[in-house]
Amino acid sequence: MMDEIILKNAINRIIELETMLLIPVENTVWPKEVEMVITQIDNAENLPECHQKRLRHHINRMWLEGIPMPTVTSVAKVLANTLGHYQ
């Protein structure tokens, strides 16, 4: 019984922290450059929709900041892998 309470409190804390750390992303039409990067990321389509939106947001932000596309792709792959651990 105590283990269940501890687990429930831990899950609630994780959800609270994720809410604070992960920015909300509105539905939007993404530039073709963002979609091009997404197609190069294995299993990106298997991420939950909220993570796919965040991934696209970060790709778009890097692209708008003028980061070279190979770097954007590399960073996006790492980010997608990390987001995959939080499904």
mmCIF file with all atom_site columns, C-alpha atoms in Angstrom, residues 5-77:
data_model
loop_
_atom_site.group_PDB
_atom_site.id
_atom_site.type_symbol
_atom_site.label_atom_id
_atom_site.label_alt_id
_atom_site.label_comp_id
_atom_site.label_asym_id
_atom_site.label_entity_id
_atom_site.label_seq_id
_atom_site.pdbx_PDB_ins_code
_atom_site.Cartn_x
_atom_site.Cartn_y
_atom_site.Cartn_z
_atom_site.occupancy
_atom_site.B_iso_or_equiv
_atom_site.pdbx_formal_charge
_atom_site.auth_seq_id
_atom_site.auth_comp_id
_atom_site.auth_asym_id
_atom_site.auth_atom_id
_atom_site.pdbx_PDB_model_num
ATOM 1  C CA . ILE A 1 5  ? 1.268  5.883  -2.583  1.00 0.00 ? 5  ILE A CA 1
ATOM 2  C CA . ILE A 1 6  ? 4.956  6.606  -3.207  1.00 0.00 ? 6  ILE A CA 1
ATOM 3  C CA . LEU A 1 7  ? 4.618  5.578  -6.865  1.00 0.00 ? 7  LEU A CA 1
ATOM 4  C CA . LYS A 1 8  ? 1.498  7.723  -7.320  1.00 0.00 ? 8  LYS A CA 1
ATOM 5  C CA . ASN A 1 9  ? 3.246  10.741 -5.754  1.00 0.00 ? 9  ASN A CA 1
ATOM 6  C CA . ALA A 1 10 ? 6.300  10.205 -7.972  1.00 0.00 ? 10 ALA A CA 1
ATOM 7  C CA . ILE A 1 11 ? 4.141  10.007 -11.119 1.00 0.00 ? 11 ILE A CA 1
ATOM 8  C CA . ASN A 1 12 ? 2.263  13.168 -10.130 1.00 0.00 ? 12 ASN A CA 1
ATOM 9  C CA . ARG A 1 13 ? 5.567  14.983 -9.559  1.00 0.00 ? 13 ARG A CA 1
ATOM 10 C CA . ILE A 1 14 ? 6.900  13.868 -12.955 1.00 0.00 ? 14 ILE A CA 1
ATOM 11 C CA . ILE A 1 15 ? 3.746  15.132 -14.652 1.00 0.00 ? 15 ILE A CA 1
ATOM 12 C CA . GLU A 1 16 ? 4.023  18.425 -12.771 1.00 0.00 ? 16 GLU A CA 1
ATOM 13 C CA . LEU A 1 17 ? 7.670  18.892 -13.777 1.00 0.00 ? 17 LEU A CA 1
ATOM 14 C CA . GLU A 1 18 ? 7.002  17.926 -17.391 1.00 0.00 ? 18 GLU A CA 1
ATOM 15 C CA . THR A 1 19 ? 4.214  20.497 -17.544 1.00 0.00 ? 19 THR A CA 1
ATOM 16 C CA . MET A 1 20 ? 6.605  23.186 -16.327 1.00 0.00 ? 20 MET A CA 1
ATOM 17 C CA . LEU A 1 21 ? 9.449  22.184 -18.658 1.00 0.00 ? 21 LEU A CA 1
ATOM 18 C CA . LEU A 1 22 ? 7.665  21.311 -21.882 1.00 0.00 ? 22 LEU A CA 1
ATOM 19 C CA . ILE A 1 23 ? 6.257  24.294 -23.666 1.00 0.00 ? 23 ILE A CA 1
ATOM 20 C CA . PRO A 1 24 ? 2.782  24.021 -25.158 1.00 0.00 ? 24 PRO A CA 1
ATOM 21 C CA . VAL A 1 25 ? 2.794  24.005 -28.951 1.00 0.00 ? 25 VAL A CA 1
ATOM 22 C CA . GLU A 1 26 ? -0.217 25.140 -30.920 1.00 0.00 ? 26 GLU A CA 1
ATOM 23 C CA . ASN A 1 27 ? -1.408 23.301 -34.012 1.00 0.00 ? 27 ASN A CA 1
ATOM 24 C CA . THR A 1 28 ? 0.269  24.924 -36.966 1.00 0.00 ? 28 THR A CA 1
ATOM 25 C CA . VAL A 1 29 ? 1.338  24.374 -40.543 1.00 0.00 ? 29 VAL A CA 1
ATOM 26 C CA . TRP A 1 30 ? 5.046  23.592 -40.491 1.00 0.00 ? 30 TRP A CA 1
ATOM 27 C CA . PRO A 1 31 ? 7.463  24.669 -43.231 1.00 0.00 ? 31 PRO A CA 1
ATOM 28 C CA . LYS A 1 32 ? 8.593  21.999 -45.667 1.00 0.00 ? 32 LYS A CA 1
ATOM 29 C CA . GLU A 1 33 ? 12.086 22.168 -44.118 1.00 0.00 ? 33 GLU A CA 1
ATOM 30 C CA . VAL A 1 34 ? 10.665 20.993 -40.792 1.00 0.00 ? 34 VAL A CA 1
ATOM 31 C CA . GLU A 1 35 ? 8.851  18.093 -42.437 1.00 0.00 ? 35 GLU A CA 1
ATOM 32 C CA . MET A 1 36 ? 11.997 17.202 -44.384 1.00 0.00 ? 36 MET A CA 1
ATOM 33 C CA . VAL A 1 37 ? 13.919 16.825 -41.115 1.00 0.00 ? 37 VAL A CA 1
ATOM 34 C CA . ILE A 1 38 ? 11.084 14.809 -39.542 1.00 0.00 ? 38 ILE A CA 1
ATOM 35 C CA . THR A 1 39 ? 11.248 12.287 -42.389 1.00 0.00 ? 39 THR A CA 1
ATOM 36 C CA . GLN A 1 40 ? 14.915 11.669 -41.565 1.00 0.00 ? 40 GLN A CA 1
ATOM 37 C CA . ILE A 1 41 ? 14.195 10.709 -37.942 1.00 0.00 ? 41 ILE A CA 1
ATOM 38 C CA . ASP A 1 42 ? 13.538 7.030  -37.341 1.00 0.00 ? 42 ASP A CA 1
ATOM 39 C CA . ASN A 1 43 ? 10.300 6.358  -35.478 1.00 0.00 ? 43 ASN A CA 1
ATOM 40 C CA . ALA A 1 44 ? 9.344  10.034 -35.174 1.00 0.00 ? 44 ALA A CA 1
ATOM 41 C CA . GLU A 1 45 ? 5.864  9.065  -36.327 1.00 0.00 ? 45 GLU A CA 1
ATOM 42 C CA . ASN A 1 46 ? 5.607  6.689  -33.346 1.00 0.00 ? 46 ASN A CA 1
ATOM 43 C CA . LEU A 1 47 ? 6.063  9.467  -30.792 1.00 0.00 ? 47 LEU A CA 1
ATOM 44 C CA . PRO A 1 48 ? 2.920  10.737 -29.056 1.00 0.00 ? 48 PRO A CA 1
ATOM 45 C CA . GLU A 1 49 ? 1.386  13.677 -30.903 1.00 0.00 ? 49 GLU A CA 1
ATOM 46 C CA . CYS A 1 50 ? 2.382  16.145 -28.163 1.00 0.00 ? 50 CYS A CA 1
ATOM 47 C CA . HIS A 1 51 ? 6.037  15.090 -28.534 1.00 0.00 ? 51 HIS A CA 1
ATOM 48 C CA . GLN A 1 52 ? 5.839  15.290 -32.335 1.00 0.00 ? 52 GLN A CA 1
ATOM 49 C CA . LYS A 1 53 ? 4.594  18.884 -32.019 1.00 0.00 ? 53 LYS A CA 1
ATOM 50 C CA . ARG A 1 54 ? 7.404  19.777 -29.615 1.00 0.00 ? 54 ARG A CA 1
ATOM 51 C CA . LEU A 1 55 ? 9.949  18.164 -31.912 1.00 0.00 ? 55 LEU A CA 1
ATOM 52 C CA . ARG A 1 56 ? 8.651  20.144 -34.896 1.00 0.00 ? 56 ARG A CA 1
ATOM 53 C CA . HIS A 1 57 ? 8.661  23.330 -32.809 1.00 0.00 ? 57 HIS A CA 1
ATOM 54 C CA . HIS A 1 58 ? 12.329 22.870 -31.882 1.00 0.00 ? 58 HIS A CA 1
ATOM 55 C CA . ILE A 1 59 ? 13.292 21.982 -35.456 1.00 0.00 ? 59 ILE A CA 1
ATOM 56 C CA . ASN A 1 60 ? 11.519 25.099 -36.721 1.00 0.00 ? 60 ASN A CA 1
ATOM 57 C CA . ARG A 1 61 ? 13.169 27.296 -34.075 1.00 0.00 ? 61 ARG A CA 1
ATOM 58 C CA . MET A 1 62 ? 16.653 25.993 -34.957 1.00 0.00 ? 62 MET A CA 1
ATOM 59 C CA . TRP A 1 63 ? 15.976 26.452 -38.674 1.00 0.00 ? 63 TRP A CA 1
ATOM 60 C CA . LEU A 1 64 ? 14.744 30.037 -38.127 1.00 0.00 ? 64 LEU A CA 1
ATOM 61 C CA . GLU A 1 65 ? 17.866 30.783 -36.063 1.00 0.00 ? 65 GLU A CA 1
ATOM 62 C CA . GLY A 1 66 ? 19.981 29.828 -39.069 1.00 0.00 ? 66 GLY A CA 1
ATOM 63 C CA . ILE A 1 67 ? 21.512 26.665 -37.648 1.00 0.00 ? 67 ILE A CA 1
ATOM 64 C CA . PRO A 1 68 ? 22.883 24.523 -40.507 1.00 0.00 ? 68 PRO A CA 1
ATOM 65 C CA . MET A 1 69 ? 20.421 21.835 -41.572 1.00 0.00 ? 69 MET A CA 1
ATOM 66 C CA . PRO A 1 70 ? 22.798 18.884 -40.872 1.00 0.00 ? 70 PRO A CA 1
ATOM 67 C CA . THR A 1 71 ? 23.143 20.154 -37.289 1.00 0.00 ? 71 THR A CA 1
ATOM 68 C CA . VAL A 1 72 ? 19.380 20.631 -36.974 1.00 0.00 ? 72 VAL A CA 1
ATOM 69 C CA . THR A 1 73 ? 18.875 17.044 -38.128 1.00 0.00 ? 73 THR A CA 1
ATOM 70 C CA . SER A 1 74 ? 21.462 15.660 -35.693 1.00 0.00 ? 74 SER A CA 1
ATOM 71 C CA . VAL A 1 75 ? 20.026 17.560 -32.744 1.00 0.00 ? 75 VAL A CA 1
ATOM 72 C CA . ALA A 1 76 ? 16.461 16.600 -33.707 1.00 0.00 ? 76 ALA A CA 1
ATOM 73 C CA . LYS A 1 77 ? 17.406 12.903 -33.771 1.00 0.00 ? 77 LYS A CA 1
#
